[in-house]
Amino acid sequence: MAPARNLIWIGAAGVAATKQDARMAESLKAVIIIFTISLGGFVYARAAFGEIVDGRTIDRWRNVFLAATLAAFLIPNFWLFLFAVGLIAIALGASEKNKPALYLVLLFALPVADAIVPGFGGIQNFLALFPFNILAIVILWPMLFARQENRELHPIGSIADYFFIAYSLLMLALAFRDTTVTDGFRQSTAFILTTIGPYLVFSRINWTKERLKATTLAFVLPLIIMSAIALVEVVLRWHPYKSAIDHWDIAERVRYTFRSGYLRAFTSVFAPISFGLFLAAAVPLAMALISSMQRKMLAIGGLAALGVGLLATFSRGPWIGAALAVVAFVFTSDRPFKNLTRLGLIGTAGFLALSVTPIGDQIIGLLPFVGDSSTSSIDYREQLMDIGWSVAMETRWFGSEDFMSHPAMQQLVQGQGIIDIVNSYLRVTLESGLVGLFLFVGVSFFSALSAWRAIGAARAADPEFAVYGQAWLAALASTLLVIATTSSVVAQVAEVHWLLCGMCVGFARSAEALRLAAPATAPANIPPEPPPPPRAAAPKPSIAAHSLPPHLRQYADREK
């Protein structure tokens, strides 16, 4: 009997070792592919966007991005990985003066995974931490306590600030509703880490044109790299970033999902719609970068890469969001109707060109209102809206803590045993009622309104500066549309939403400062005062010859 047990034990150990070896081989393959593509992306950025930022800045971004990527794949413990990320951001980012840009470079570089912080002092399961929470702590939070150029409450964008403060106070108060004090602190801490840093920092920076251009590139460049990785995912039918979290021994929510036979890419985000949301927001930002460059061809390749990444998600909501972003960017330009007409012609030509490609029919088949693909997800969203709204109206003013356990909501349980609230506005209403929804929408609306009003003043002072305001406003408009198709608690969706709101407010304040600093010019309808006529030379006094001595009379006669 003992030999048989030994054989079983040896066989099990051999199987475990084989699985471990296979996992290590897959992880090595993943890190090589991601590292190579990322390195190539920064080499491309040096050549394509050298007019936006200098090569040394791109090199710093490259070093911190690649170091964080290697840490994700090579450190086997999740908590050690988070600690390493903090050290990398502090040490390698110490020479980076544009801290918001550093935050954006790393925001999408790290796999979206979380684990519960072990309890202390009798408190169990204190908080779920994500890598981007660490970035907020070590990069953004120190800026809140440092001296900022626009730190005071400025009249420009103040309405958005008031709505943000009211919404934050409401959510912090509701965190302690119908729950324990420990859970209240857990929820309020999670809200603070997610919301406060991105909005307050980005809304209070003095956005000079050079700083704004660099920050725009810091948002776009990592997503260009992720778009290339997304193409690899579709071709290989494999998610390489999953290998990074397999050895952390934490709960994972990574699922392989397909549409029309293609794997839906999501890279480090682990959610196709959320990944598409970020790409859709990056499209107008890339257009702004291209518009301010003299050598555009290489940069256009980056915009094309974002388009490929969007297609690789096979997510209709982000496709519509990207289209809205482009229209919003063009509509706020100085010649909107001419540019919209040109955009319509380009869009028609692109649609016709796509229809003749090998996968054109499949892509068109996925388009909403045009294609004939499966409508199961659309049916679920309609059912979610009907049931969810009726449940929300039972506690309409301030929502409910336990809305998920409502009997009507159990009709929405999917095959994975979960209820997927794929509508951020509905989720806000369920959690905080109509009051919370009003404040949440108010922050977004007045942030966008402040940026829209500031574009004209910025264009009068510096047209190039105004283009970037158009782009960030378009990115916010796209995000506000796409979050109606996904949950704001997924991945970095909440962080991106709040930093976009903050950026629009910060742009509006900086545009006003730029307008006030511009030299005053005389009105065009008042002609300049003509110069005074030249003064005639005074006549020389005549000299009477007879009054002179005899020896000087000859000179007086010559003057006559």
Coordinates of C-alpha atoms in Angstrom, one line a residue:
M1 CA 0.0 0.0 0.0
A2 CA 2.8 2.3 0.9
P3 CA 4.6 1.9 -2.5
A4 CA 1.3 2.7 -4.2
R5 CA 0.9 5.9 -2.2
N6 CA 4.4 6.9 -3.0
L7 CA 3.7 6.4 -6.7
I8 CA 0.6 8.5 -6.5
W9 CA 2.5 11.2 -4.6
I10 CA 5.3 11.2 -7.1
G11 CA 2.9 11.3 -10.0
A12 CA 1.0 14.3 -8.5
A13 CA 4.2 16.1 -7.8
G14 CA 5.3 15.4 -11.4
V15 CA 2.0 16.8 -12.8
A16 CA 2.3 19.9 -10.5
A17 CA 5.9 20.4 -11.7
T18 CA 4.8 20.1 -15.3
K19 CA 2.1 22.7 -14.8
Q20 CA 4.5 25.0 -13.0
D21 CA 7.0 24.7 -15.9
A22 CA 4.3 25.3 -18.4
R23 CA 3.2 28.4 -16.5
M24 CA 6.8 29.7 -16.3
A25 CA 7.3 29.1 -20.0
E26 CA 4.1 31.0 -20.8
S27 CA 5.0 33.9 -18.5
L28 CA 8.5 34.1 -20.1
K29 CA 6.9 34.2 -23.5
A30 CA 4.4 36.9 -22.4
V31 CA 7.1 39.2 -20.9
I32 CA 9.3 38.9 -24.0
I33 CA 6.5 39.8 -26.3
I34 CA 5.2 42.7 -24.1
F35 CA 8.7 44.0 -23.4
T36 CA 9.7 43.9 -27.1
I37 CA 6.5 45.7 -28.2
S38 CA 6.8 48.3 -25.4
L39 CA 10.4 49.0 -26.2
G40 CA 9.5 49.4 -29.9
G41 CA 6.7 51.7 -29.0
F42 CA 9.0 54.1 -27.2
V43 CA 11.5 54.0 -30.1
Y44 CA 8.6 54.9 -32.4
A45 CA 7.6 57.7 -30.0
R46 CA 11.1 59.2 -30.2
A47 CA 10.8 59.4 -34.0
A48 CA 7.2 60.4 -34.3
F49 CA 6.6 62.8 -31.4
G50 CA 10.0 64.5 -31.0
E51 CA 8.3 67.8 -31.7
I52 CA 6.1 67.4 -28.7
V53 CA 8.6 66.3 -26.0
D54 CA 12.3 65.9 -26.1
G55 CA 14.0 62.6 -26.3
R56 CA 15.2 62.6 -22.7
T57 CA 11.7 62.8 -21.5
I58 CA 10.6 59.9 -23.6
D59 CA 13.6 57.9 -22.3
R60 CA 12.5 58.6 -18.7
W61 CA 9.0 57.4 -19.5
R62 CA 10.4 54.3 -21.2
N63 CA 12.5 53.4 -18.2
V64 CA 9.7 53.7 -15.7
F65 CA 7.2 51.9 -18.0
L66 CA 9.6 49.0 -18.7
A67 CA 10.7 48.7 -15.1
A68 CA 7.0 48.4 -13.9
T69 CA 6.3 45.9 -16.7
L70 CA 9.2 43.7 -15.6
A71 CA 8.1 44.0 -12.0
A72 CA 4.7 42.7 -12.8
F73 CA 6.0 39.6 -14.5
L74 CA 9.0 38.8 -12.4
I75 CA 7.9 39.4 -8.8
P76 CA 5.8 36.4 -7.6
N77 CA 4.1 38.2 -4.6
F78 CA 1.4 40.7 -5.2
W79 CA 2.2 42.9 -2.2
L80 CA 5.9 42.9 -3.1
F81 CA 4.9 44.0 -6.6
L82 CA 2.8 46.9 -5.3
F83 CA 5.7 47.9 -3.1
A84 CA 8.1 47.7 -6.1
V85 CA 5.7 49.8 -8.2
G86 CA 5.7 52.6 -5.5
L87 CA 9.5 52.5 -5.4
I88 CA 9.8 52.6 -9.2
A89 CA 7.5 55.6 -9.4
I90 CA 9.4 57.5 -6.7
A91 CA 12.9 56.6 -7.7
L92 CA 12.8 56.6 -11.5
G93 CA 10.2 59.3 -11.6
A94 CA 12.1 61.7 -9.3
S95 CA 13.5 63.7 -12.2
E96 CA 10.1 64.0 -13.9
K97 CA 8.8 67.5 -13.2
N98 CA 5.4 66.8 -14.9
K99 CA 4.0 64.4 -12.3
P100 CA 0.6 64.1 -14.0
A101 CA 2.3 62.8 -17.1
L102 CA 4.2 60.3 -15.1
Y103 CA 0.9 59.1 -13.6
L104 CA -0.6 58.6 -17.0
V105 CA 2.4 56.8 -18.4
L106 CA 2.0 54.1 -15.7
L107 CA -1.8 54.1 -15.5
F108 CA -2.2 51.5 -18.2
A109 CA 1.2 49.8 -17.9
L110 CA 0.1 47.6 -14.9
P111 CA -2.3 44.7 -14.9
V112 CA -5.6 45.4 -13.3
A113 CA -5.6 43.1 -10.3
D114 CA -6.5 43.6 -6.7
A115 CA -6.2 41.9 -3.3
I116 CA -7.6 42.6 0.1
V117 CA -5.2 44.2 2.5
P118 CA -4.8 41.9 5.5
G119 CA -6.5 43.2 8.6
F120 CA -4.8 44.8 11.6
G121 CA -5.9 45.8 15.1
G122 CA -8.9 43.5 15.0
I123 CA -10.0 44.8 11.6
Q124 CA -10.3 42.1 8.9
N125 CA -10.2 42.6 5.2
F126 CA -9.6 46.3 5.4
L127 CA -9.3 47.4 1.7
A128 CA -8.9 46.1 -1.8
L129 CA -5.8 47.7 -3.4
F130 CA -5.1 48.0 -7.1
P131 CA -1.8 49.1 -8.7
F132 CA -3.3 52.4 -9.8
N133 CA -4.2 53.1 -6.2
I134 CA -0.5 53.0 -5.4
L135 CA 0.2 55.4 -8.3
A136 CA -2.4 57.9 -6.8
I137 CA -0.8 57.6 -3.4
V138 CA 2.8 58.1 -4.4
I139 CA 2.4 60.5 -7.4
L140 CA -0.9 62.5 -7.1
W141 CA -1.4 62.8 -3.4
P142 CA 1.9 64.5 -2.6
M143 CA 0.8 67.1 -5.2
L144 CA -2.3 67.9 -3.2
F145 CA -0.1 69.1 -0.3
A146 CA 2.5 70.9 -2.4
R147 CA 2.2 74.5 -3.6
Q148 CA 0.1 74.6 -6.8
E149 CA -0.3 77.5 -9.2
N150 CA -4.1 77.3 -9.3
R151 CA -4.7 75.9 -5.8
E152 CA -7.3 78.4 -4.8
L153 CA -11.0 78.1 -5.7
H154 CA -11.2 79.9 -9.0
P155 CA -14.4 81.4 -10.4
I156 CA -13.8 79.5 -13.6
G157 CA -15.0 75.9 -13.1
S158 CA -16.2 76.6 -9.5
I159 CA -19.7 75.1 -10.2
A160 CA -18.0 71.8 -11.2
D161 CA -16.0 72.1 -8.0
Y162 CA -19.1 72.6 -5.9
F163 CA -20.8 69.6 -7.5
F164 CA -17.7 67.5 -6.9
I165 CA -17.5 68.5 -3.3
A166 CA -21.2 67.8 -2.7
Y167 CA -21.0 64.4 -4.5
S168 CA -17.9 63.5 -2.5
L169 CA -19.5 64.4 0.8
L170 CA -22.6 62.4 -0.1
M171 CA -20.7 59.3 -1.0
L172 CA -18.6 59.5 2.1
A173 CA -21.7 59.8 4.2
L174 CA -23.5 56.9 2.5
A175 CA -20.4 54.7 3.0
F176 CA -21.5 54.4 6.7
R177 CA -25.1 53.6 5.9
D178 CA -26.5 50.3 7.1
T179 CA -23.1 48.8 7.7
T180 CA -20.3 48.5 10.2
V181 CA -17.8 51.2 11.0
T182 CA -15.1 49.1 9.5
D183 CA -16.9 48.6 6.2
G184 CA -17.7 52.3 6.2
F185 CA -14.0 53.2 6.4
R186 CA -13.3 50.6 3.7
Q187 CA -15.8 52.1 1.3
S188 CA -14.8 55.7 2.0
T189 CA -11.1 55.0 1.7
A190 CA -11.7 53.3 -1.7
F191 CA -13.7 56.3 -2.9
I192 CA -11.0 58.8 -1.8
L193 CA -8.2 56.8 -3.5
T194 CA -10.2 56.6 -6.7
T195 CA -11.6 60.1 -6.9
I196 CA -9.9 62.8 -4.9
G197 CA -6.4 62.7 -6.4
P198 CA -7.3 62.6 -10.2
Y199 CA -9.9 65.4 -10.0
L200 CA -8.2 67.8 -7.7
V201 CA -4.7 67.5 -9.1
F202 CA -5.7 67.8 -12.8
S203 CA -8.1 70.7 -12.1
R204 CA -5.5 72.8 -10.2
I205 CA -2.5 72.5 -12.4
N206 CA -1.4 75.6 -14.3
W207 CA -1.6 74.0 -17.8
T208 CA 1.0 75.7 -19.9
K209 CA 1.0 74.7 -23.5
E210 CA 4.2 72.6 -23.3
R211 CA 3.0 70.9 -20.1
L212 CA -0.4 70.2 -21.7
K213 CA 1.2 68.8 -24.9
A214 CA 3.5 66.5 -22.9
T215 CA 0.6 65.2 -20.7
T216 CA -1.5 64.5 -23.8
L217 CA 1.2 62.4 -25.2
A218 CA 1.6 60.6 -21.9
F219 CA -2.0 59.5 -22.1
V220 CA -1.8 58.5 -25.8
L221 CA 1.6 56.7 -26.0
P222 CA 0.9 53.8 -23.6
L223 CA -2.4 53.2 -25.4
I224 CA -0.6 53.0 -28.8
I225 CA 1.6 50.4 -27.3
M226 CA -1.4 48.5 -25.8
S227 CA -3.1 48.7 -29.3
A228 CA -0.2 46.7 -30.8
I229 CA -0.4 44.2 -27.9
A230 CA -4.2 43.9 -28.6
L231 CA -3.5 43.0 -32.2
V232 CA -1.2 40.2 -30.9
E233 CA -4.0 39.0 -28.6
V234 CA -6.4 38.7 -31.5
V235 CA -3.9 36.9 -33.8
L236 CA -2.6 34.5 -31.1
R237 CA -6.0 34.1 -29.4
W238 CA -4.2 34.6 -26.1
H239 CA -4.1 37.2 -23.3
P240 CA -0.4 37.6 -22.3
Y241 CA -1.1 39.9 -19.3
K242 CA -3.0 37.0 -17.6
S243 CA 0.4 35.3 -17.1
A244 CA 1.4 38.2 -14.9
I245 CA -1.3 37.6 -12.3
D246 CA -1.2 33.8 -12.5
H247 CA 1.8 33.6 -10.1
W248 CA 0.4 36.1 -7.6
D249 CA -2.0 33.6 -6.0
I250 CA -4.9 36.1 -6.0
A251 CA -8.5 35.9 -7.2
E252 CA -8.7 36.7 -10.8
R253 CA -11.6 37.6 -13.0
V254 CA -10.0 37.2 -16.4
R255 CA -12.3 35.6 -19.0
Y256 CA -11.7 34.7 -22.6
T257 CA -14.6 36.2 -24.6
F258 CA -15.2 36.0 -28.3
R259 CA -17.4 37.8 -30.8
S260 CA -17.9 36.6 -34.4
G261 CA -15.1 34.0 -33.8
Y262 CA -12.5 36.6 -32.7
L263 CA -11.0 37.0 -29.3
R264 CA -11.9 40.3 -27.8
A265 CA -8.6 42.0 -26.8
F266 CA -8.2 43.9 -23.5
T267 CA -4.5 43.8 -22.7
S268 CA -3.7 45.0 -19.1
V269 CA -7.2 46.3 -18.5
F270 CA -8.9 42.8 -18.5
A271 CA -12.2 44.2 -19.8
P272 CA -12.8 44.8 -23.6
I273 CA -15.3 47.7 -23.2
S274 CA -13.2 49.5 -20.6
F275 CA -10.1 49.1 -22.8
G276 CA -12.1 50.4 -25.8
L277 CA -13.3 53.4 -23.6
F278 CA -9.6 54.4 -23.0
L279 CA -8.8 54.1 -26.7
A280 CA -11.8 56.1 -27.7
A281 CA -10.7 58.9 -25.4
A282 CA -7.2 58.8 -26.8
V283 CA -8.4 59.3 -30.4
P284 CA -9.1 63.0 -30.2
L285 CA -5.9 63.5 -28.1
A286 CA -3.9 61.9 -30.8
M287 CA -5.6 64.2 -33.4
A288 CA -4.5 67.2 -31.3
L289 CA -0.9 66.0 -31.3
I290 CA -0.9 65.5 -35.0
S291 CA -2.5 68.9 -35.7
S292 CA 0.3 70.7 -33.8
M293 CA 3.2 68.9 -35.6
Q294 CA 4.9 69.8 -38.8
R295 CA 6.0 66.2 -39.7
K296 CA 2.8 64.3 -39.4
M297 CA 3.2 61.1 -41.2
L298 CA 4.7 59.0 -38.4
A299 CA 2.3 60.4 -35.9
I300 CA -0.6 59.4 -38.1
G301 CA 0.6 55.9 -37.7
G302 CA -0.1 56.1 -34.0
L303 CA -3.7 57.2 -34.7
A304 CA -4.1 54.3 -37.0
A305 CA -2.8 52.0 -34.2
L306 CA -5.5 53.3 -31.9
G307 CA -8.0 52.5 -34.6
V308 CA -6.7 48.9 -34.8
G309 CA -6.8 48.5 -31.1
L310 CA -10.5 49.7 -31.1
L311 CA -11.4 47.1 -33.7
A312 CA -9.6 44.4 -31.7
T313 CA -11.9 45.0 -28.7
F314 CA -15.0 44.1 -30.8
S315 CA -16.9 46.4 -28.6
R316 CA -19.7 48.5 -30.2
G317 CA -20.0 51.1 -27.4
P318 CA -16.4 52.3 -27.7
W319 CA -16.7 52.4 -31.4
I320 CA -19.6 54.8 -31.1
G321 CA -17.7 56.7 -28.4
A322 CA -14.7 57.1 -30.7
A323 CA -17.0 58.4 -33.5
L324 CA -18.5 60.9 -31.1
A325 CA -15.1 62.0 -29.9
V326 CA -14.0 62.8 -33.5
V327 CA -17.2 64.7 -34.2
A328 CA -16.9 66.7 -30.9
F329 CA -13.3 67.5 -31.7
V330 CA -14.2 68.8 -35.2
F331 CA -17.3 70.5 -34.1
T332 CA -15.4 72.7 -31.6
S333 CA -12.8 73.7 -34.2
D334 CA -12.7 77.2 -35.7
R335 CA -14.4 76.1 -38.9
P336 CA -16.8 73.4 -37.7
F337 CA -19.2 73.1 -40.7
K338 CA -16.4 72.9 -43.3
N339 CA -14.5 70.4 -41.2
L340 CA -17.6 68.3 -40.5
T341 CA -18.3 68.1 -44.2
R342 CA -14.8 67.0 -44.8
L343 CA -15.1 64.4 -42.0
G344 CA -18.3 63.0 -43.5
L345 CA -16.6 62.5 -46.8
I346 CA -13.6 60.8 -45.2
G347 CA -15.9 58.6 -43.1
T348 CA -17.9 57.5 -46.1
A349 CA -14.7 56.7 -48.0
G350 CA -13.4 54.7 -45.0
F351 CA -16.7 52.8 -44.7
L352 CA -16.6 51.8 -48.4
A353 CA -12.9 50.8 -48.1
L354 CA -13.7 48.7 -45.1
S355 CA -16.5 46.9 -46.9
V356 CA -14.2 45.5 -49.5
T357 CA -11.6 44.1 -47.1
P358 CA -11.6 40.4 -46.1
I359 CA -13.1 41.1 -42.6
G360 CA -15.1 44.1 -43.7
D361 CA -18.4 42.3 -43.7
Q362 CA -17.8 40.9 -40.3
I363 CA -16.8 44.3 -38.8
I364 CA -19.9 46.0 -40.4
G365 CA -22.0 43.1 -39.1
L366 CA -21.0 44.1 -35.6
L367 CA -21.9 47.8 -36.0
P368 CA -25.0 48.9 -34.1
F369 CA -28.0 50.0 -36.2
V370 CA -26.2 48.7 -39.3
G371 CA -25.0 45.1 -38.6
D372 CA -27.0 42.0 -38.0
S373 CA -24.9 40.4 -35.2
S374 CA -26.3 38.8 -32.1
T375 CA -28.5 41.1 -30.0
S376 CA -28.2 39.1 -26.8
S377 CA -26.1 41.8 -25.0
I378 CA -28.5 44.5 -26.2
D379 CA -31.4 42.6 -24.8
Y380 CA -29.7 42.1 -21.5
R381 CA -28.9 45.8 -21.3
E382 CA -32.6 46.7 -22.0
Q383 CA -33.7 44.2 -19.3
L384 CA -31.1 45.6 -16.9
M385 CA -32.4 49.1 -17.4
D386 CA -36.0 48.2 -16.9
I387 CA -35.5 46.1 -13.8
G388 CA -32.7 48.3 -12.3
W389 CA -34.6 51.5 -12.7
S390 CA -37.7 50.1 -11.0
V391 CA -35.6 48.9 -8.1
A392 CA -33.8 52.3 -7.9
M393 CA -37.1 54.1 -7.7
E394 CA -38.0 52.2 -4.5
T395 CA -35.2 54.1 -2.7
R396 CA -35.2 56.9 -5.2
W397 CA -33.5 59.7 -3.3
F398 CA -30.4 58.2 -1.8
G399 CA -30.3 54.6 -3.1
S400 CA -29.7 51.4 -1.2
E401 CA -26.7 49.6 0.1
D402 CA -28.0 46.1 -0.7
F403 CA -29.7 46.7 -4.0
M404 CA -28.0 43.6 -5.4
S405 CA -30.0 41.3 -3.1
H406 CA -33.3 42.7 -4.2
P407 CA -35.5 39.8 -5.5
A408 CA -36.1 41.5 -8.8
M409 CA -32.4 41.9 -9.5
Q410 CA -32.0 38.1 -9.3
Q411 CA -33.6 37.9 -12.7
L412 CA -30.4 39.4 -14.0
V413 CA -28.0 36.8 -12.8
Q414 CA -25.8 35.6 -15.7
G415 CA -24.2 32.3 -16.4
Q416 CA -21.1 33.3 -14.3
G417 CA -23.4 33.7 -11.3
I418 CA -23.0 37.5 -11.2
I419 CA -25.2 40.5 -11.9
D420 CA -23.3 42.8 -14.3
I421 CA -24.4 46.4 -13.9
V422 CA -23.2 47.5 -17.3
N423 CA -24.4 51.1 -17.0
S424 CA -22.5 53.5 -14.7
Y425 CA -25.4 55.9 -14.5
L426 CA -27.8 53.2 -13.3
R427 CA -25.2 52.0 -10.8
V428 CA -24.8 55.5 -9.4
T429 CA -28.6 55.7 -9.1
L430 CA -28.9 52.4 -7.4
E431 CA -26.2 53.2 -4.9
S432 CA -26.9 56.9 -4.2
G433 CA -30.3 57.6 -5.7
L434 CA -31.4 60.5 -7.8
V435 CA -29.5 63.0 -5.6
G436 CA -26.3 61.1 -6.3
L437 CA -27.1 60.9 -10.0
F438 CA -27.8 64.6 -10.1
L439 CA -24.5 65.5 -8.5
F440 CA -22.5 62.9 -10.5
V441 CA -23.9 64.2 -13.8
G442 CA -23.5 67.8 -12.6
V443 CA -19.7 67.4 -12.1
S444 CA -19.4 66.0 -15.6
F445 CA -21.6 68.5 -17.3
F446 CA -20.2 71.6 -15.7
S447 CA -16.6 70.4 -16.3
A448 CA -17.4 70.0 -20.0
L449 CA -19.2 73.3 -20.1
S450 CA -16.2 75.2 -18.6
A451 CA -13.9 73.7 -21.2
W452 CA -16.3 74.4 -24.0
R453 CA -16.6 78.1 -23.0
A454 CA -12.9 78.5 -22.6
I455 CA -12.0 77.2 -26.1
G456 CA -12.9 80.6 -27.8
A457 CA -10.8 82.6 -25.3
A458 CA -7.9 80.2 -25.7
R459 CA -8.1 80.3 -29.5
A460 CA -7.9 84.1 -29.4
A461 CA -4.7 84.0 -27.3
D462 CA -3.1 80.8 -28.7
P463 CA -4.8 78.7 -31.3
E464 CA -2.6 75.7 -30.7
F465 CA -3.4 75.7 -26.9
A466 CA -7.1 75.7 -27.8
V467 CA -6.8 72.6 -29.9
Y468 CA -5.7 70.6 -26.9
G469 CA -8.7 71.9 -25.0
Q470 CA -10.9 70.7 -27.8
A471 CA -9.3 67.3 -27.6
W472 CA -9.7 66.8 -23.8
L473 CA -13.3 68.0 -24.1
A474 CA -14.0 65.5 -26.8
A475 CA -12.3 62.7 -24.7
L476 CA -14.7 63.6 -21.8
A477 CA -17.7 63.5 -24.1
S478 CA -16.7 60.1 -25.4
T479 CA -16.2 58.8 -21.9
L480 CA -19.6 60.1 -20.7
L481 CA -21.2 58.1 -23.6
V482 CA -19.3 54.9 -23.1
I483 CA -19.8 54.6 -19.4
A484 CA -23.5 54.1 -20.2
T485 CA -22.4 50.7 -21.5
T486 CA -20.0 49.6 -18.7
S487 CA -19.6 49.9 -15.0
S488 CA -17.4 52.7 -13.5
V489 CA -16.1 50.2 -10.9
V490 CA -14.3 48.2 -13.6
A491 CA -10.6 48.8 -14.2
Q492 CA -9.4 52.4 -14.3
V493 CA -12.8 53.7 -15.6
A494 CA -13.5 55.9 -12.6
E495 CA -10.0 57.3 -12.5
V496 CA -10.1 58.2 -16.1
H497 CA -13.5 59.8 -15.8
W498 CA -12.5 62.0 -12.8
L499 CA -9.2 63.1 -14.3
L500 CA -10.9 64.0 -17.6
C501 CA -13.3 66.2 -15.6
G502 CA -10.4 67.7 -13.7
M503 CA -8.5 68.3 -16.9
C504 CA -11.4 70.2 -18.5
V505 CA -11.7 72.4 -15.5
G506 CA -7.9 72.9 -15.3
F507 CA -7.8 73.8 -19.0
A508 CA -10.6 76.4 -18.5
R509 CA -8.7 78.1 -15.7
S510 CA -5.4 78.0 -17.6
A511 CA -7.1 79.5 -20.7
E512 CA -8.5 82.3 -18.6
A513 CA -5.1 83.0 -17.1
L514 CA -3.6 83.0 -20.6
R515 CA -6.3 85.4 -21.8
L516 CA -5.5 87.8 -18.9
A517 CA -1.8 87.6 -19.5
A518 CA -2.1 88.4 -23.3
P519 CA -1.2 92.0 -24.2
A520 CA -4.2 94.3 -24.8
T521 CA -4.7 95.2 -28.4
A522 CA -6.5 98.3 -29.8
P523 CA -10.0 97.7 -31.3
A524 CA -9.8 97.0 -35.0
N525 CA -12.5 99.6 -36.0
I526 CA -10.6 102.6 -34.7
P527 CA -8.1 103.9 -37.2
P528 CA -4.6 104.9 -35.9
E529 CA -4.1 108.5 -35.3
P530 CA -2.2 110.2 -38.3
P531 CA 1.3 111.4 -37.6
P532 CA 1.6 115.2 -37.1
P533 CA 2.7 117.2 -40.1
P534 CA 6.4 118.2 -40.3
R535 CA 7.2 121.6 -38.8
A536 CA 8.5 124.2 -41.2
A537 CA 12.0 125.5 -40.5
A538 CA 12.1 128.9 -39.0
P539 CA 13.4 131.6 -41.5
K540 CA 16.8 132.9 -40.8
P541 CA 16.8 136.6 -39.6
S542 CA 17.8 139.0 -42.3
I543 CA 20.8 141.1 -41.8
A544 CA 20.8 144.7 -42.8
A545 CA 24.0 145.4 -44.8
H546 CA 24.2 149.1 -43.9
S547 CA 24.2 148.3 -40.2
L548 CA 27.4 146.3 -40.5
P549 CA 31.0 147.5 -40.5
P550 CA 32.4 148.2 -44.0
H551 CA 34.7 145.1 -43.9
L552 CA 31.6 142.7 -43.2
R553 CA 29.1 144.1 -45.7
Q554 CA 30.4 141.8 -48.5
Y555 CA 29.3 138.7 -46.5
A556 CA 25.8 140.1 -46.0
D557 CA 25.5 140.7 -49.7
R558 CA 26.4 137.0 -50.4
E559 CA 23.6 135.7 -48.2
K560 CA 21.1 137.5 -50.3

